[in-house]
């Protein structure tokens, strides 16, 4: 399995914030699939949904995973300076922390690709926690509805089995600080 740490979970569960923090602490690069797609396409996620529809966006997510897998395969072994300042090859490739869009694990094909890409951590939150965090946000097209809390509940119910199928580890994030969640993930990561 590749040496990447992958964070999945519903919109607003903290994947990007926690992912960035983990990447800093573990000295690994950070990749966010939404940002990756926006950069490749040169437009925002909202614009992709409006102009091309959700299905096209989902195809872009699958393409993103396949590209990241290819890139991990071709990455050279990492090189590190030793105490005497001499470069040494480190055993094994250095992975990235990868935070993925909330809907990406829904496709069965993507669940397999995620596991191929690395170790998958599911950040699990209650609908109320999510609602408190994302209310007022206008960047997530799927939540621009009359009753976002109801929509969150329905989508989470539908997605739960998909997240569970994709993940190796589940971390409950409700009522925990970012530091607590980060510590928990690092412990689980180091157990492997
Ligand atoms: C989506 C989640 C978003 C983004 C898009 C669709 C979803 O990512 O990919 O708006 O279907 O749950 P975040 O989970 O990073 O907000």
PDB file of C-alpha atoms and ligand atoms in Angstrom:
ATOM      1  CA  UNK A   1       0.000   0.000   0.000  1.00  0.00           C
ATOM      2  CA  UNK A   2       1.190   3.510  -0.718  1.00  0.00           C
ATOM      3  CA  UNK A   3       2.383   5.739   2.047  1.00  0.00           C
ATOM      4  CA  UNK A   4      -0.390   8.334   1.798  1.00  0.00           C
ATOM      5  CA  UNK A   5      -2.700   9.382   4.616  1.00  0.00           C
ATOM      6  CA  UNK A   6      -6.205   9.984   3.265  1.00  0.00           C
ATOM      7  CA  UNK A   7      -8.981  11.856   5.064  1.00  0.00           C
ATOM      8  CA  UNK A   8     -12.608  11.298   4.056  1.00  0.00           C
ATOM      9  CA  UNK A   9     -15.886  12.452   5.550  1.00  0.00           C
ATOM     10  CA  UNK A  10     -18.890  14.651   5.040  1.00  0.00           C
ATOM     11  CA  UNK A  11     -18.563  18.329   4.058  1.00  0.00           C
ATOM     12  CA  UNK A  12     -17.470  20.441   7.013  1.00  0.00           C
ATOM     13  CA  UNK A  13     -16.124  17.565   9.129  1.00  0.00           C
ATOM     14  CA  UNK A  14     -12.706  19.270   9.201  1.00  0.00           C
ATOM     15  CA  UNK A  15     -10.775  17.275   6.573  1.00  0.00           C
ATOM     16  CA  UNK A  16      -8.892  20.244   5.139  1.00  0.00           C
ATOM     17  CA  UNK A  17      -8.037  21.974   8.421  1.00  0.00           C
ATOM     18  CA  UNK A  18      -6.994  18.723  10.084  1.00  0.00           C
ATOM     19  CA  UNK A  19      -5.192  17.530   6.953  1.00  0.00           C
ATOM     20  CA  UNK A  20      -3.121  20.713   6.742  1.00  0.00           C
ATOM     21  CA  UNK A  21      -2.196  20.422  10.430  1.00  0.00           C
ATOM     22  CA  UNK A  22      -1.220  16.751  10.064  1.00  0.00           C
ATOM     23  CA  UNK A  23       0.870  17.492   6.974  1.00  0.00           C
ATOM     24  CA  UNK A  24       2.774  20.162   8.872  1.00  0.00           C
ATOM     25  CA  UNK A  25       3.427  17.972  11.912  1.00  0.00           C
ATOM     26  CA  UNK A  26       4.377  14.889   9.875  1.00  0.00           C
ATOM     27  CA  UNK A  27       6.342  16.968   7.361  1.00  0.00           C
ATOM     28  CA  UNK A  28       4.379  15.586   4.431  1.00  0.00           C
ATOM     29  CA  UNK A  29       2.936  17.459   1.436  1.00  0.00           C
ATOM     30  CA  UNK A  30      -0.786  18.291   1.612  1.00  0.00           C
ATOM     31  CA  UNK A  31      -3.219  17.712  -1.263  1.00  0.00           C
ATOM     32  CA  UNK A  32      -6.913  18.654  -1.323  1.00  0.00           C
ATOM     33  CA  UNK A  33      -8.822  16.994  -4.191  1.00  0.00           C
ATOM     34  CA  UNK A  34     -11.260  19.943  -4.526  1.00  0.00           C
ATOM     35  CA  UNK A  35      -8.352  22.388  -4.850  1.00  0.00           C
ATOM     36  CA  UNK A  36      -6.576  19.978  -7.216  1.00  0.00           C
ATOM     37  CA  UNK A  37      -9.628  19.872  -9.521  1.00  0.00           C
ATOM     38  CA  UNK A  38     -10.162  23.635  -9.337  1.00  0.00           C
ATOM     39  CA  UNK A  39      -6.554  24.215 -10.309  1.00  0.00           C
ATOM     40  CA  UNK A  40      -6.653  21.751 -13.214  1.00  0.00           C
ATOM     41  CA  UNK A  41      -9.960  23.117 -14.528  1.00  0.00           C
ATOM     42  CA  UNK A  42      -9.221  26.772 -13.790  1.00  0.00           C
ATOM     43  CA  UNK A  43     -12.713  27.295 -12.291  1.00  0.00           C
ATOM     44  CA  UNK A  44     -14.399  26.827  -8.911  1.00  0.00           C
ATOM     45  CA  UNK A  45     -16.367  23.734  -7.832  1.00  0.00           C
ATOM     46  CA  UNK A  46     -19.583  25.804  -7.915  1.00  0.00           C
ATOM     47  CA  UNK A  47     -18.852  26.814 -11.509  1.00  0.00           C
ATOM     48  CA  UNK A  48     -18.205  23.183 -12.495  1.00  0.00           C
ATOM     49  CA  UNK A  49     -21.526  22.088 -10.951  1.00  0.00           C
ATOM     50  CA  UNK A  50     -23.400  24.961 -12.649  1.00  0.00           C
ATOM     51  CA  UNK A  51     -21.835  24.616 -16.100  1.00  0.00           C
ATOM     52  CA  UNK A  52     -21.197  20.875 -16.426  1.00  0.00           C
ATOM     53  CA  UNK A  53     -23.310  19.204 -13.729  1.00  0.00           C
ATOM     54  CA  UNK A  54     -22.516  16.928 -10.810  1.00  0.00           C
ATOM     55  CA  UNK A  55     -21.727  13.851 -12.922  1.00  0.00           C
ATOM     56  CA  UNK A  56     -18.901  15.613 -14.752  1.00  0.00           C
ATOM     57  CA  UNK A  57     -17.501  16.705 -11.398  1.00  0.00           C
ATOM     58  CA  UNK A  58     -17.628  13.097 -10.144  1.00  0.00           C
ATOM     59  CA  UNK A  59     -15.708  11.984 -13.256  1.00  0.00           C
ATOM     60  CA  UNK A  60     -13.073  14.608 -12.450  1.00  0.00           C
ATOM     61  CA  UNK A  61     -12.786  13.194  -8.914  1.00  0.00           C
ATOM     62  CA  UNK A  62     -12.178   9.668 -10.247  1.00  0.00           C
ATOM     63  CA  UNK A  63      -9.600  11.051 -12.707  1.00  0.00           C
ATOM     64  CA  UNK A  64      -7.923  12.898  -9.824  1.00  0.00           C
ATOM     65  CA  UNK A  65      -7.584   9.667  -7.791  1.00  0.00           C
ATOM     66  CA  UNK A  66      -6.151   7.762 -10.753  1.00  0.00           C
ATOM     67  CA  UNK A  67      -3.619  10.521 -11.395  1.00  0.00           C
ATOM     68  CA  UNK A  68      -2.564  10.620  -7.729  1.00  0.00           C
ATOM     69  CA  UNK A  69      -2.080   6.825  -7.777  1.00  0.00           C
ATOM     70  CA  UNK A  70       0.070   7.083 -10.911  1.00  0.00           C
ATOM     71  CA  UNK A  71       2.083   9.910  -9.401  1.00  0.00           C
ATOM     72  CA  UNK A  72       2.659   7.930  -6.187  1.00  0.00           C
ATOM     73  CA  UNK A  73       3.888   5.000  -8.293  1.00  0.00           C
ATOM     74  CA  UNK A  74       6.399   7.129 -10.135  1.00  0.00           C
ATOM     75  CA  UNK A  75       7.642   9.091  -7.103  1.00  0.00           C
ATOM     76  CA  UNK A  76      11.286   8.381  -6.291  1.00  0.00           C
ATOM     77  CA  UNK A  77      12.274   7.100  -2.849  1.00  0.00           C
ATOM     78  CA  UNK A  78      12.627  10.137  -0.610  1.00  0.00           C
ATOM     79  CA  UNK A  79      16.054  11.537   0.126  1.00  0.00           C
ATOM     80  CA  UNK A  80      17.006  13.011   3.493  1.00  0.00           C
ATOM     81  CA  UNK A  81      20.153  14.653   4.855  1.00  0.00           C
ATOM     82  CA  UNK A  82      21.774  12.631   7.664  1.00  0.00           C
ATOM     83  CA  UNK A  83      23.518  14.095  10.752  1.00  0.00           C
ATOM     84  CA  UNK A  84      26.667  14.770   8.730  1.00  0.00           C
ATOM     85  CA  UNK A  85      24.669  16.584   6.079  1.00  0.00           C
ATOM     86  CA  UNK A  86      25.062  13.757   3.556  1.00  0.00           C
ATOM     87  CA  UNK A  87      22.007  12.851   1.482  1.00  0.00           C
ATOM     88  CA  UNK A  88      20.698   9.348   2.089  1.00  0.00           C
ATOM     89  CA  UNK A  89      17.870   7.437   0.419  1.00  0.00           C
ATOM     90  CA  UNK A  90      15.109   6.812   2.944  1.00  0.00           C
ATOM     91  CA  UNK A  91      13.532   3.397   2.785  1.00  0.00           C
ATOM     92  CA  UNK A  92      10.080   3.694   1.224  1.00  0.00           C
ATOM     93  CA  UNK A  93       8.385   6.574  -0.518  1.00  0.00           C
ATOM     94  CA  UNK A  94       7.295   9.642   1.317  1.00  0.00           C
ATOM     95  CA  UNK A  95       3.530   9.954   1.163  1.00  0.00           C
ATOM     96  CA  UNK A  96       1.183  12.916   1.198  1.00  0.00           C
ATOM     97  CA  UNK A  97      -1.762  13.840   3.387  1.00  0.00           C
ATOM     98  CA  UNK A  98      -4.746  13.863   1.025  1.00  0.00           C
ATOM     99  CA  UNK A  99      -8.097  15.389   1.943  1.00  0.00           C
ATOM    100  CA  UNK A 100     -10.894  14.354  -0.424  1.00  0.00           C
ATOM    101  CA  UNK A 101     -14.243  15.967  -1.312  1.00  0.00           C
ATOM    102  CA  UNK A 102     -17.178  14.715   0.755  1.00  0.00           C
ATOM    103  CA  UNK A 103     -18.923  12.970  -2.136  1.00  0.00           C
ATOM    104  CA  UNK A 104     -15.881  11.282  -3.638  1.00  0.00           C
ATOM    105  CA  UNK A 105     -16.151   7.978  -1.692  1.00  0.00           C
ATOM    106  CA  UNK A 106     -19.747   7.448  -2.865  1.00  0.00           C
ATOM    107  CA  UNK A 107     -18.726   5.744  -6.127  1.00  0.00           C
ATOM    108  CA  UNK A 108     -17.745   2.155  -5.528  1.00  0.00           C
ATOM    109  CA  UNK A 109     -14.866   2.502  -7.970  1.00  0.00           C
ATOM    110  CA  UNK A 110     -13.505   5.390  -5.914  1.00  0.00           C
ATOM    111  CA  UNK A 111     -13.670   3.354  -2.691  1.00  0.00           C
ATOM    112  CA  UNK A 112     -11.247   0.881  -4.237  1.00  0.00           C
ATOM    113  CA  UNK A 113      -9.032   3.623  -5.654  1.00  0.00           C
ATOM    114  CA  UNK A 114      -8.865   5.317  -2.242  1.00  0.00           C
ATOM    115  CA  UNK A 115      -7.647   2.140  -0.585  1.00  0.00           C
ATOM    116  CA  UNK A 116      -5.136   1.692  -3.377  1.00  0.00           C
ATOM    117  CA  UNK A 117      -3.870   5.212  -2.770  1.00  0.00           C
ATOM    118  CA  UNK A 118      -3.190   4.854   0.959  1.00  0.00           C
ATOM    119  CA  UNK A 119      -4.522   4.468   4.459  1.00  0.00           C
ATOM    120  CA  UNK A 120      -8.044   5.907   4.704  1.00  0.00           C
ATOM    121  CA  UNK A 121      -9.329   7.707   7.839  1.00  0.00           C
ATOM    122  CA  UNK A 122     -13.025   8.574   8.095  1.00  0.00           C
ATOM    123  CA  UNK A 123     -13.747  11.702  10.137  1.00  0.00           C
ATOM    124  CA  UNK A 124     -17.239  10.975  11.397  1.00  0.00           C
ATOM    125  CA  UNK A 125     -19.525  13.778  12.626  1.00  0.00           C
ATOM    126  CA  UNK A 126     -23.161  14.183  13.640  1.00  0.00           C
ATOM    127  CA  UNK A 127     -25.437  16.200  11.306  1.00  0.00           C
ATOM    128  CA  UNK A 128     -25.821  18.984  13.913  1.00  0.00           C
ATOM    129  CA  UNK A 129     -22.051  19.403  14.188  1.00  0.00           C
ATOM    130  CA  UNK A 130     -21.830  19.724  10.410  1.00  0.00           C
ATOM    131  CA  UNK A 131     -24.740  22.143  10.227  1.00  0.00           C
ATOM    132  CA  UNK A 132     -23.188  24.457  12.824  1.00  0.00           C
ATOM    133  CA  UNK A 133     -19.945  24.539  10.860  1.00  0.00           C
ATOM    134  CA  UNK A 134     -21.264  25.073   7.354  1.00  0.00           C
ATOM    135  CA  UNK A 135     -24.322  27.281   7.874  1.00  0.00           C
ATOM    136  CA  UNK A 136     -23.918  30.441   5.824  1.00  0.00           C
ATOM    137  CA  UNK A 137     -21.358  28.802   3.509  1.00  0.00           C
ATOM    138  CA  UNK A 138     -22.120  29.445  -0.154  1.00  0.00           C
ATOM    139  CA  UNK A 139     -19.284  27.476  -1.743  1.00  0.00           C
ATOM    140  CA  UNK A 140     -20.939  24.049  -1.507  1.00  0.00           C
ATOM    141  CA  UNK A 141     -23.558  23.780  -4.271  1.00  0.00           C
ATOM    142  CA  UNK A 142     -25.286  20.700  -2.808  1.00  0.00           C
ATOM    143  CA  UNK A 143     -26.202  22.580   0.379  1.00  0.00           C
ATOM    144  CA  UNK A 144     -27.739  25.657  -1.242  1.00  0.00           C
ATOM    145  CA  UNK A 145     -31.248  24.488  -0.332  1.00  0.00           C
ATOM    146  CA  UNK A 146     -34.199  25.668   1.763  1.00  0.00           C
ATOM    147  CA  UNK A 147     -33.453  23.266   4.585  1.00  0.00           C
ATOM    148  CA  UNK A 148     -29.742  22.426   4.694  1.00  0.00           C
ATOM    149  CA  UNK A 149     -29.969  20.482   7.993  1.00  0.00           C
ATOM    150  CA  UNK A 150     -32.535  18.102   6.496  1.00  0.00           C
ATOM    151  CA  UNK A 151     -30.387  17.714   3.370  1.00  0.00           C
ATOM    152  CA  UNK A 152     -27.318  16.989   5.521  1.00  0.00           C
ATOM    153  CA  UNK A 153     -29.223  14.303   7.449  1.00  0.00           C
ATOM    154  CA  UNK A 154     -30.452  12.596   4.278  1.00  0.00           C
ATOM    155  CA  UNK A 155     -27.093  12.685   2.535  1.00  0.00           C
ATOM    156  CA  UNK A 156     -25.229  11.439   5.597  1.00  0.00           C
ATOM    157  CA  UNK A 157     -27.616   8.534   6.006  1.00  0.00           C
ATOM    158  CA  UNK A 158     -27.081   7.557   2.382  1.00  0.00           C
ATOM    159  CA  UNK A 159     -23.305   8.006   2.519  1.00  0.00           C
ATOM    160  CA  UNK A 160     -22.517   6.315   5.851  1.00  0.00           C
ATOM    161  CA  UNK A 161     -22.091   2.803   4.406  1.00  0.00           C
ATOM    162  CA  UNK A 162     -19.956   4.222   1.594  1.00  0.00           C
ATOM    163  CA  UNK A 163     -17.619   6.017   3.988  1.00  0.00           C
ATOM    164  CA  UNK A 164     -17.376   2.879   6.123  1.00  0.00           C
ATOM    165  CA  UNK A 165     -16.614   0.782   3.036  1.00  0.00           C
ATOM    166  CA  UNK A 166     -13.793   3.095   1.986  1.00  0.00           C
ATOM    167  CA  UNK A 167     -12.182   3.599   5.405  1.00  0.00           C
ATOM    168  CA  UNK A 168      -9.759   1.517   7.446  1.00  0.00           C
ATOM    169  CA  UNK A 169     -10.085   3.753  10.528  1.00  0.00           C
ATOM    170  CA  UNK A 170     -13.000   5.804  11.911  1.00  0.00           C
ATOM    171  CA  UNK A 171     -12.445   8.883  14.090  1.00  0.00           C
ATOM    172  CA  UNK A 172     -15.434  10.507  15.776  1.00  0.00           C
ATOM    173  CA  UNK A 173     -14.879  14.270  15.669  1.00  0.00           C
ATOM    174  CA  UNK A 174     -17.892  15.653  17.557  1.00  0.00           C
ATOM    175  CA  UNK A 175     -16.977  17.791  20.567  1.00  0.00           C
ATOM    176  CA  UNK A 176     -13.247  17.263  20.070  1.00  0.00           C
ATOM    177  CA  UNK A 177     -10.632  19.936  19.472  1.00  0.00           C
ATOM    178  CA  UNK A 178      -8.489  19.910  16.349  1.00  0.00           C
ATOM    179  CA  UNK A 179      -5.476  19.007  18.511  1.00  0.00           C
ATOM    180  CA  UNK A 180      -7.300  15.996  19.986  1.00  0.00           C
ATOM    181  CA  UNK A 181      -8.332  14.732  16.551  1.00  0.00           C
ATOM    182  CA  UNK A 182      -4.842  15.249  15.139  1.00  0.00           C
ATOM    183  CA  UNK A 183      -3.275  13.343  18.076  1.00  0.00           C
ATOM    184  CA  UNK A 184      -5.725  10.473  17.622  1.00  0.00           C
ATOM    185  CA  UNK A 185      -4.958  10.170  13.912  1.00  0.00           C
ATOM    186  CA  UNK A 186      -1.201  10.295  14.455  1.00  0.00           C
ATOM    187  CA  UNK A 187      -1.426   7.483  17.028  1.00  0.00           C
ATOM    188  CA  UNK A 188      -3.428   5.305  14.640  1.00  0.00           C
ATOM    189  CA  UNK A 189      -1.056   6.154  11.772  1.00  0.00           C
ATOM    190  CA  UNK A 190       1.981   5.176  13.801  1.00  0.00           C
ATOM    191  CA  UNK A 191       0.449   1.845  14.846  1.00  0.00           C
ATOM    192  CA  UNK A 192       0.878   0.657  11.265  1.00  0.00           C
TER     193      UNK A 192
HETATM  194  C1  LIG B   1     -19.163  17.665  -1.963  1.00  0.00           C
HETATM  195  C2  LIG B   1     -18.204  18.097  -1.073  1.00  0.00           C
HETATM  196  C3  LIG B   1     -17.297  19.222  -1.352  1.00  0.00           C
HETATM  197  C4  LIG B   1     -17.090  19.375  -2.859  1.00  0.00           C
HETATM  198  C5  LIG B   1     -18.398  19.471  -3.568  1.00  0.00           C
HETATM  199  C6  LIG B   1     -19.294  18.253  -3.326  1.00  0.00           C
HETATM  200  C7  LIG B   1     -20.074  16.555  -1.574  1.00  0.00           C
HETATM  201  O1  LIG B   1     -16.042  19.013  -0.707  1.00  0.00           O
HETATM  202  O2  LIG B   1     -16.332  18.310  -3.361  1.00  0.00           O
HETATM  203  O3  LIG B   1     -19.037  20.633  -3.147  1.00  0.00           O
HETATM  204  O4  LIG B   1     -20.739  15.983  -2.467  1.00  0.00           O
HETATM  205  O5  LIG B   1     -20.106  16.205  -0.376  1.00  0.00           O
HETATM  206  P1  LIG B   1     -15.799  19.178   0.883  1.00  0.00           P
HETATM  207  O6  LIG B   1     -16.237  17.903   1.527  1.00  0.00           O
HETATM  208  O7  LIG B   1     -14.324  19.377   0.977  1.00  0.00           O
HETATM  209  O8  LIG B   1     -16.579  20.350   1.319  1.00  0.00           O
END
